[in-house]
Short mmCIF file of C-alpha atoms in Angstrom, two decimals:
data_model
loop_
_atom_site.label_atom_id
_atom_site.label_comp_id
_atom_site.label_asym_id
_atom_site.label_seq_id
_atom_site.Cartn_x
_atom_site.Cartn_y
_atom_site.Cartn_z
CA UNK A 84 61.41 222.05 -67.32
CA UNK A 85 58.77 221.09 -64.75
CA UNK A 86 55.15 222.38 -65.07
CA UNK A 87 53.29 222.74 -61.40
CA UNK A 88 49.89 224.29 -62.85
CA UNK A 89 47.93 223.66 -65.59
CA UNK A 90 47.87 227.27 -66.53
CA UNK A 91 51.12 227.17 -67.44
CA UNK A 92 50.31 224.34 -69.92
CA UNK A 93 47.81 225.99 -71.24
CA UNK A 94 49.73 229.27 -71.91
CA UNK A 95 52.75 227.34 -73.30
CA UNK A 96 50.39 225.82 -75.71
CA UNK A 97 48.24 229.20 -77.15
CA UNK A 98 51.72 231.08 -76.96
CA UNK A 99 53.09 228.23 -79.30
CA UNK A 100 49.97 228.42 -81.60
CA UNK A 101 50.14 231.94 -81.99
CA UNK A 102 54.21 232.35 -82.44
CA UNK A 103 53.47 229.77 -84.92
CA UNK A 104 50.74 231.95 -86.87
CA UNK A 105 52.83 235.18 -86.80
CA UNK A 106 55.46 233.56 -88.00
CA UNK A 107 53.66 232.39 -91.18
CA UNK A 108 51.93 235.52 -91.88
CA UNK A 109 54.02 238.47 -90.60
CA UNK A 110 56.77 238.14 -93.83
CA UNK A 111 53.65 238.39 -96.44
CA UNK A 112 52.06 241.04 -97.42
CA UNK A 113 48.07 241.50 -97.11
CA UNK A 114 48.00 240.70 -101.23
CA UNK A 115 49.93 237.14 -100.31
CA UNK A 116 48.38 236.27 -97.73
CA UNK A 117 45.23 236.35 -99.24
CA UNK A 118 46.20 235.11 -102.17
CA UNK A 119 47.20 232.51 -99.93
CA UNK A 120 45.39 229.05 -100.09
CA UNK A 121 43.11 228.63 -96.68
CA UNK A 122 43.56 224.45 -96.80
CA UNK A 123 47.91 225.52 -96.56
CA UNK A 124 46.71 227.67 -93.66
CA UNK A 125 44.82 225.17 -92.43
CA UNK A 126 47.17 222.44 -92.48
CA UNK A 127 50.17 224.74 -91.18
CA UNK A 128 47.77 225.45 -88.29
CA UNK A 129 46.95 221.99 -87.89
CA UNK A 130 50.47 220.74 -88.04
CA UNK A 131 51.61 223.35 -85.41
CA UNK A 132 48.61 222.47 -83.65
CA UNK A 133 49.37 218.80 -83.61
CA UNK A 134 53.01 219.87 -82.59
CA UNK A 135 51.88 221.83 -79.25
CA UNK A 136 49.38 219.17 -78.26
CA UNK A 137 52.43 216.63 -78.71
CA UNK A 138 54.53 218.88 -76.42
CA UNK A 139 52.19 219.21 -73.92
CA UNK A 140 51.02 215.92 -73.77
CA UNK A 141 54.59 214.79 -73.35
CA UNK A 142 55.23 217.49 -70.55
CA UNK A 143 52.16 216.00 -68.39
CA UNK A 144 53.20 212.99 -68.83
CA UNK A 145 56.55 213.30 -67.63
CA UNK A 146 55.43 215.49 -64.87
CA UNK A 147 53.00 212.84 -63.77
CA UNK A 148 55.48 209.81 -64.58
CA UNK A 149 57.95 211.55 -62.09
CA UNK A 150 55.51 212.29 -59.69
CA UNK A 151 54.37 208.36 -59.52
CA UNK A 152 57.89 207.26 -59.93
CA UNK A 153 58.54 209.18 -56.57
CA UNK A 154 55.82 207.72 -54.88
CA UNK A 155 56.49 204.53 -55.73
CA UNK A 156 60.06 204.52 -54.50
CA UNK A 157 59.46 206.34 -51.27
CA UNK A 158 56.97 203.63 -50.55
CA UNK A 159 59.11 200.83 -51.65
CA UNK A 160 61.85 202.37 -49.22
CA UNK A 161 59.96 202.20 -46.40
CA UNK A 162 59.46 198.75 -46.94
CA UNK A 163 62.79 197.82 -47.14
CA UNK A 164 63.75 200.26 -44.37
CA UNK A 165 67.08 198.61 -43.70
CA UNK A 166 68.07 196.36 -46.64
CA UNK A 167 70.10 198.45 -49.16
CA UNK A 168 68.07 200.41 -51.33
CA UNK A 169 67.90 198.56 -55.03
CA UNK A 170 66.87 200.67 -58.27
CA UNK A 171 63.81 200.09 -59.20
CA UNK A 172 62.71 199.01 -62.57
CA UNK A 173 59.60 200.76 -64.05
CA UNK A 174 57.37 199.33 -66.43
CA UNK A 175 54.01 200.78 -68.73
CA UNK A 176 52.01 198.97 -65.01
CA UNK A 177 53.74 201.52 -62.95
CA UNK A 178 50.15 202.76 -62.00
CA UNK A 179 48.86 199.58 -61.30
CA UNK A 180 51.61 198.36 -59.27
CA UNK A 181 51.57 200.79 -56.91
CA UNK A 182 48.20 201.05 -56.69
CA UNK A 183 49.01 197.17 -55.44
CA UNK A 184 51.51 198.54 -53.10
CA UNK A 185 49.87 200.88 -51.72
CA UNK A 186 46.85 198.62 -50.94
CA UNK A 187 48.70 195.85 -49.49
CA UNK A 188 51.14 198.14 -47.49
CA UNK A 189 47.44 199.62 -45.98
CA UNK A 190 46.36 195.65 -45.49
CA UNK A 191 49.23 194.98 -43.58
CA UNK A 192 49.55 198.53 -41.40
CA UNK A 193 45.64 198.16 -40.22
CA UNK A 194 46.32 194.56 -39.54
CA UNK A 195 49.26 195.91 -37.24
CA UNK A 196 46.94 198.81 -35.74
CA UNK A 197 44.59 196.29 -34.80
CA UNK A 198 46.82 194.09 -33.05
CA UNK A 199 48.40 197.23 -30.73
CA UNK A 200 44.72 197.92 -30.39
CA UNK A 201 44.21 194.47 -28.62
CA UNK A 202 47.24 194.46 -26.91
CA UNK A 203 46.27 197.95 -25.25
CA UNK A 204 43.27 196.72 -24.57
CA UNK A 205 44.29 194.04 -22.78
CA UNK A 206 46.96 195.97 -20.70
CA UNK A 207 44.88 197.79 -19.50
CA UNK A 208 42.39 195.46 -18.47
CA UNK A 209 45.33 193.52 -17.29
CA UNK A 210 46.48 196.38 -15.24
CA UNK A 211 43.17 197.18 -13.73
CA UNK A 212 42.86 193.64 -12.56
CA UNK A 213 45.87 193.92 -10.94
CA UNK A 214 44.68 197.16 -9.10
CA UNK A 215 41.75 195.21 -8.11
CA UNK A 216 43.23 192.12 -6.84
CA UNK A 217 45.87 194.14 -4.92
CA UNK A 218 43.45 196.60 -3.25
CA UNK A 219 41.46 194.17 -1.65
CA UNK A 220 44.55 192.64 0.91
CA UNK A 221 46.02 196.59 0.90
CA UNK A 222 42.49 197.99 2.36
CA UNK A 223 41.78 195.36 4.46
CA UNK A 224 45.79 195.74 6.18
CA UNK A 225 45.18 199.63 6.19
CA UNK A 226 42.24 199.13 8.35
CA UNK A 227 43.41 196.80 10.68
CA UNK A 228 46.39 198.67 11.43
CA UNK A 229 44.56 201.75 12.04
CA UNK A 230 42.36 200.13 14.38
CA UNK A 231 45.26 198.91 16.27
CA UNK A 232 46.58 202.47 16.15
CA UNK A 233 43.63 204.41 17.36
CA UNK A 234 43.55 202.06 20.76
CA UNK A 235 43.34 198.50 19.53
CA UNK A 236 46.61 197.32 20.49
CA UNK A 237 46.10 197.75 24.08
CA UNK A 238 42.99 195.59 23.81
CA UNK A 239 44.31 191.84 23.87
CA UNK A 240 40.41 190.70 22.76
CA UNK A 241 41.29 192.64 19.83
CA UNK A 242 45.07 193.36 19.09
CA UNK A 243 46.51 190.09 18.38
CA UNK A 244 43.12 188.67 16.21
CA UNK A 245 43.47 192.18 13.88
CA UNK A 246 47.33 191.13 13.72
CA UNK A 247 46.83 188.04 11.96
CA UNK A 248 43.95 189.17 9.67
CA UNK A 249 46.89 191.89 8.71
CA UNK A 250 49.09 189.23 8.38
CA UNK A 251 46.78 187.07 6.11
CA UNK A 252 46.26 190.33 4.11
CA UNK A 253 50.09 190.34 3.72
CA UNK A 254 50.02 186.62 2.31
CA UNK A 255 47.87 187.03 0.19
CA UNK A 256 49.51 190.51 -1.38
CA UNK A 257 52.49 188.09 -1.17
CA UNK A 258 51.36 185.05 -3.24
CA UNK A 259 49.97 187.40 -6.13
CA UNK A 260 53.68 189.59 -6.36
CA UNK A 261 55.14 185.77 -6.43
CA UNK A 262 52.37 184.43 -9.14
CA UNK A 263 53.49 187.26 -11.51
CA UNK A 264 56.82 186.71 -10.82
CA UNK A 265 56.69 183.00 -11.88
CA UNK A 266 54.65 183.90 -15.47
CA UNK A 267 57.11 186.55 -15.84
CA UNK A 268 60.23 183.85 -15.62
CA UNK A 269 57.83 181.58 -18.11
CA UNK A 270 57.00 183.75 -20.24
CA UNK A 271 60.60 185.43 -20.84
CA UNK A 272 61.96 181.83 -20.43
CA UNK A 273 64.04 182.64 -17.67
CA UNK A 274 62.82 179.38 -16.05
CA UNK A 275 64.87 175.95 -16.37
CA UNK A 276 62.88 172.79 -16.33
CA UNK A 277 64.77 169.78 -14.83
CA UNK A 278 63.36 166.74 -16.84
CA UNK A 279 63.31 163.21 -15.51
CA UNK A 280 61.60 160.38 -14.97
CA UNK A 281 58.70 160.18 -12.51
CA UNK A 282 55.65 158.40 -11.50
CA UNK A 283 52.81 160.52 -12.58
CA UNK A 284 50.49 158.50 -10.31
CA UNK A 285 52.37 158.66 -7.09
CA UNK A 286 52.52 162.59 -7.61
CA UNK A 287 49.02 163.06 -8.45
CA UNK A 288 48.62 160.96 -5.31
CA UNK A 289 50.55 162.81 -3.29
CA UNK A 290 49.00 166.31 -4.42
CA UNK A 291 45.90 164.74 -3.27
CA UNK A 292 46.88 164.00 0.13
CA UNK A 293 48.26 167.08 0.48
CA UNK A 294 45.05 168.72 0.02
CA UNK A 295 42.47 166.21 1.73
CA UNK A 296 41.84 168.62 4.40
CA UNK A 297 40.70 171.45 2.41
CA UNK A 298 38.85 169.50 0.53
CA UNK A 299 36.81 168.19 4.01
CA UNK A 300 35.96 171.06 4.49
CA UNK A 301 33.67 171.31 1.39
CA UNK A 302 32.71 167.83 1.73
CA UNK A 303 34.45 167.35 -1.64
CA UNK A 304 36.64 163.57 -1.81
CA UNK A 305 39.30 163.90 -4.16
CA UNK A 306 40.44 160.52 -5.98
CA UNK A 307 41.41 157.95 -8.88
CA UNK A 308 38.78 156.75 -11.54
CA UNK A 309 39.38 153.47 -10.82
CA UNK A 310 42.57 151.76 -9.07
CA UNK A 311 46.21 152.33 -10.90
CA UNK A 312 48.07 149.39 -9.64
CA UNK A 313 51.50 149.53 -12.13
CA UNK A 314 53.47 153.41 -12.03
CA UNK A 315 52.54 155.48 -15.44
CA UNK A 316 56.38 156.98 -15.76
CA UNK A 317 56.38 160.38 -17.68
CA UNK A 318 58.87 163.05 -18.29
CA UNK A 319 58.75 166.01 -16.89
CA UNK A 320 59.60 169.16 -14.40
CA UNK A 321 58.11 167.04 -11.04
CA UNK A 322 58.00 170.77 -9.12
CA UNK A 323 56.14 172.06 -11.85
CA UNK A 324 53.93 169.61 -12.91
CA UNK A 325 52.91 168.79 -9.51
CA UNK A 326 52.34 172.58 -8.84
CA UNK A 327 49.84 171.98 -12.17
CA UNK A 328 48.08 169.39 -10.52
CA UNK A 329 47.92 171.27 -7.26
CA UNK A 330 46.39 174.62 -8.98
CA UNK A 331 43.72 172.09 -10.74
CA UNK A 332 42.93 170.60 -8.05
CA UNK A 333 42.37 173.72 -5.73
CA UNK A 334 40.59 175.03 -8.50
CA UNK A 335 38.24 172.16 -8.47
CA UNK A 336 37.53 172.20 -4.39
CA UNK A 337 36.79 175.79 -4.92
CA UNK A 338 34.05 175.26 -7.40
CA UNK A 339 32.95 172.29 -6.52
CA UNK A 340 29.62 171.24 -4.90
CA UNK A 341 28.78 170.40 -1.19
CA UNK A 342 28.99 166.80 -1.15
CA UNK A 343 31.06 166.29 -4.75
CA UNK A 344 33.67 164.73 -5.56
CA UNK A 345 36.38 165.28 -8.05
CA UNK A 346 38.43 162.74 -10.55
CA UNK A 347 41.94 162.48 -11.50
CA UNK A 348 42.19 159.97 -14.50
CA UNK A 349 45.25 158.48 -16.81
CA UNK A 350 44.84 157.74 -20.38
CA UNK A 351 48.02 156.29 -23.11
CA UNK A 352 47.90 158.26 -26.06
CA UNK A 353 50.74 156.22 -27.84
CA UNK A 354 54.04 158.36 -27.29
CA UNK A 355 52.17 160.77 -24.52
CA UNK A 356 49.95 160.01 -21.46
CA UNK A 357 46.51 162.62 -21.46
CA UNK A 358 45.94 163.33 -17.52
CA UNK A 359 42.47 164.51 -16.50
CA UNK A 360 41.18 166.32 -13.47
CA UNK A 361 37.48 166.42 -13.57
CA UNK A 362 35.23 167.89 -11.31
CA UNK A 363 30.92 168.20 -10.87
CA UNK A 364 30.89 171.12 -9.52
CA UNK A 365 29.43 174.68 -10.28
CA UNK A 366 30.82 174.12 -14.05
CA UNK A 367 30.88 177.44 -16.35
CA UNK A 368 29.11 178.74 -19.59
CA UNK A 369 30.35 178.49 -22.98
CA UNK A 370 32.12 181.79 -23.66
CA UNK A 371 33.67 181.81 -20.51
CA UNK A 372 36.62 178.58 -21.64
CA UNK A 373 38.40 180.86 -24.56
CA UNK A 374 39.76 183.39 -21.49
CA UNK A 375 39.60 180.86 -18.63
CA UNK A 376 43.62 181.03 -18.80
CA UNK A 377 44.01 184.20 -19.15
CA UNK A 378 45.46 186.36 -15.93
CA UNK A 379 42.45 187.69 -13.40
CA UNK A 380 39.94 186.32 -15.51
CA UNK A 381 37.23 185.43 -13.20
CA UNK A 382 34.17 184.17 -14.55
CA UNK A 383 31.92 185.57 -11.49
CA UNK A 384 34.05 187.94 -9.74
CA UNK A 385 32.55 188.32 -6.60
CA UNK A 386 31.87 184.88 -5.91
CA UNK A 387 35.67 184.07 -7.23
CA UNK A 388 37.98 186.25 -4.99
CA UNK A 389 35.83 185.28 -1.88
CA UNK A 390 37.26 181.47 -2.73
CA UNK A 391 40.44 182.75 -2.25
CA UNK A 392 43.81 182.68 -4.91
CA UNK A 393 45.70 185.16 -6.89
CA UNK A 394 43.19 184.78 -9.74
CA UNK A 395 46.76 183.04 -11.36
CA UNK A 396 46.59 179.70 -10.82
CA UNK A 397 45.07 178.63 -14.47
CA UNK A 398 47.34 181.32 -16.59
CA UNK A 399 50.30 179.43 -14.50
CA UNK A 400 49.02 176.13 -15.26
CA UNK A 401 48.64 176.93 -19.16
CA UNK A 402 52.45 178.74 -19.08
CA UNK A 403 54.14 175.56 -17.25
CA UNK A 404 52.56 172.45 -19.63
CA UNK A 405 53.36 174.93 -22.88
CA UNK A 406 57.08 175.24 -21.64
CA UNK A 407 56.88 171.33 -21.46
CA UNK A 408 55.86 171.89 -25.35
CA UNK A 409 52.27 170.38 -24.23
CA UNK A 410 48.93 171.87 -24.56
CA UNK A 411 45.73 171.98 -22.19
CA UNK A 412 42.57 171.99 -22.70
CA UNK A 413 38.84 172.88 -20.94
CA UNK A 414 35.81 171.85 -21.32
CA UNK A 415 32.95 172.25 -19.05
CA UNK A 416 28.83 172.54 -18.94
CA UNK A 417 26.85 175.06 -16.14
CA UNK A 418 26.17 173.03 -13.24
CA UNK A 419 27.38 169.77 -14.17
CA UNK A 420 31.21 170.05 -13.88
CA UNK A 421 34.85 171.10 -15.92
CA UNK A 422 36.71 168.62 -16.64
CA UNK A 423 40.67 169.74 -17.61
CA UNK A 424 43.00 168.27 -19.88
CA UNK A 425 46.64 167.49 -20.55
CA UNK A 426 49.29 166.44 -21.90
CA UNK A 427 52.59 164.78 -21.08
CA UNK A 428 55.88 162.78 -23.10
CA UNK A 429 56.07 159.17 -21.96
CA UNK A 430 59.24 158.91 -20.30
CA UNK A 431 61.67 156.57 -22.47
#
């Protein structure tokens, strides 16, 4: 029998008292039972007393016990979720263990909460970047088009100069779709690397070259810390890590100063070789360099879209050298420069 209310207790124990008493006295006769001693009386009542509060006490119990015991295992189940479900021993701690399970099984589910928190957080953030960067190019093609369509194109001052600003709008939508693309493959690790044995020198020479007009233009000279006569062989991806050196680089002629120049340097770190591209340019505050790889971050978004790029290149950069099983590093100072660093195997 299972007791749901405590007035039921209750009336189970005065019903048992009192069945008790009539019991006793009913048989006698009004001479006996005062006759009777009061301490037998007292003691019977006292006994049956005892009895009830026995019973009772017992019945809580129990109900409680199973109550707890249920508790226990549903949470326990949950927790195992798939594994077959094992009997569960119970000891005298039952209350204190799962007052232990339920506080770690809290711990661990607000831990959780938190993290989806972030993660939402960030997609959306991430997605609203997105929006941003896209609408920009999108805008700028809509216009031009409709220009063109409400008498443009039969101006020749005007049609064919709107066409390639549509076109460049196009490019640009283009290099972003292809950005994501690329993380996606990186991040899924859909990408192969091809590993072999290059010259890290002659491609950080070669990225350099390739960019020495654009950096011209900003009056920025791109070059060596001092002269590397003998090849530094690594191994590595060369399409990837020279895309790497390309992004940093870029990076560093679109930040840079009028008139600066920016550093590519070589150190041996026993079994790896640390490569450095460091700039004096513009430079950027402290709590900027946790989220600098992240994708779209832009420390001053205005002044960072009109320097052109997918607002990629760094999250790219930090996806390719930890696919190499390398890491990167930043570390820069307002208006004295950023200096990035990383790693690479020495190729045996």
């Amino acid at each position: 029998m299972r007791f749901n209310r405590p007035f039921e207790l209750g009336l189970l124990a005065f019903s048992t008292v009192f069945f008790s008493l009539v019991v006793v006295l009913v048989p006698l006769k009004l001479t006996e039972i005062v006759i009777i001693s009061w301490g037998l009386i007292f003691l019977v009542s006292l006994s049956v007393g005892a009895l009830c509060f026995l019973v009772v006490n017992w019945s809580v119990n129990k109900f409680l016990y199973g109550k707890v015991k249920l508790i226990y295992k549903t949470i326990l189940s949950q927790k195992l979720r798939r594994d077959d479900k094992k009997n569960i021993s119970v000891n005298p701690r039952l209350l204190d263990e799962v007052h232990d399970k339920v506080e770690d099984w809290v711990e661990v589910n607000n831990s959780e909460i938190e993290k989806l928190k972030e993660q939402e957080a960030f997609r959306r953030e991430f997605l609203g970047n997105l929006a941003h960067e896209l609408k920009t190019p999108v805008f700028s093609i809509q216009g031009y088009i409709l220009t063109l369509l409400e008498g443009g194109l039969e101006d020749p001052s005007v049609n064919r100069v709107f066409l390639e600003r549509a076109a460049s709008g196009v490019d640009r939508m283009t290099a972003i779709l292809q950005d994501l693309d690329e993380i996606t493959r990186l991040e899924s690790g859909r990408t192969e690397l091809y590993f072999r044995k290059i010259n890290i020198v002659e491609l950080a020479r070669e990225c350099m070259e390739n960019l020495e007009m654009r950096a011209k233009e900003k009056h920025i000279s791109l070059q060596f810390n001092h002269k590397y006569d003998k090849p530094i062989f690594v191994s590595c991806d060369k399409e990837k890590i020279s895309q790497v050196l390309n992004n940093l680089l870029v990076n560093a002629i679109n930040y840079g100063k009028d008139g600066g120049k920016t550093d590519v340097r070589f150190f041996d770190m026993e079994d790896k070789i640390l490569v450095e591209v460091a700039d004096n340019g513009l430079g950027m505050a402290q709590e900027h360099l946790p989220r600098i790889f992240e994708r779209f971050y832009r420390v001053e978004k205005s002044r960072a879209r009109n320097a052109g790029g997918s607002g990629l290149g760094l999250a790219i950069v930090k996806h390719i050298i930890e696919a190499h099983k390398q890491t990167i590093n930043v570390r820069s100072t307002v208006d004295v420069g950023t200096t990035f660093t990383f790693t690479l195997d020495k190729a045996k």
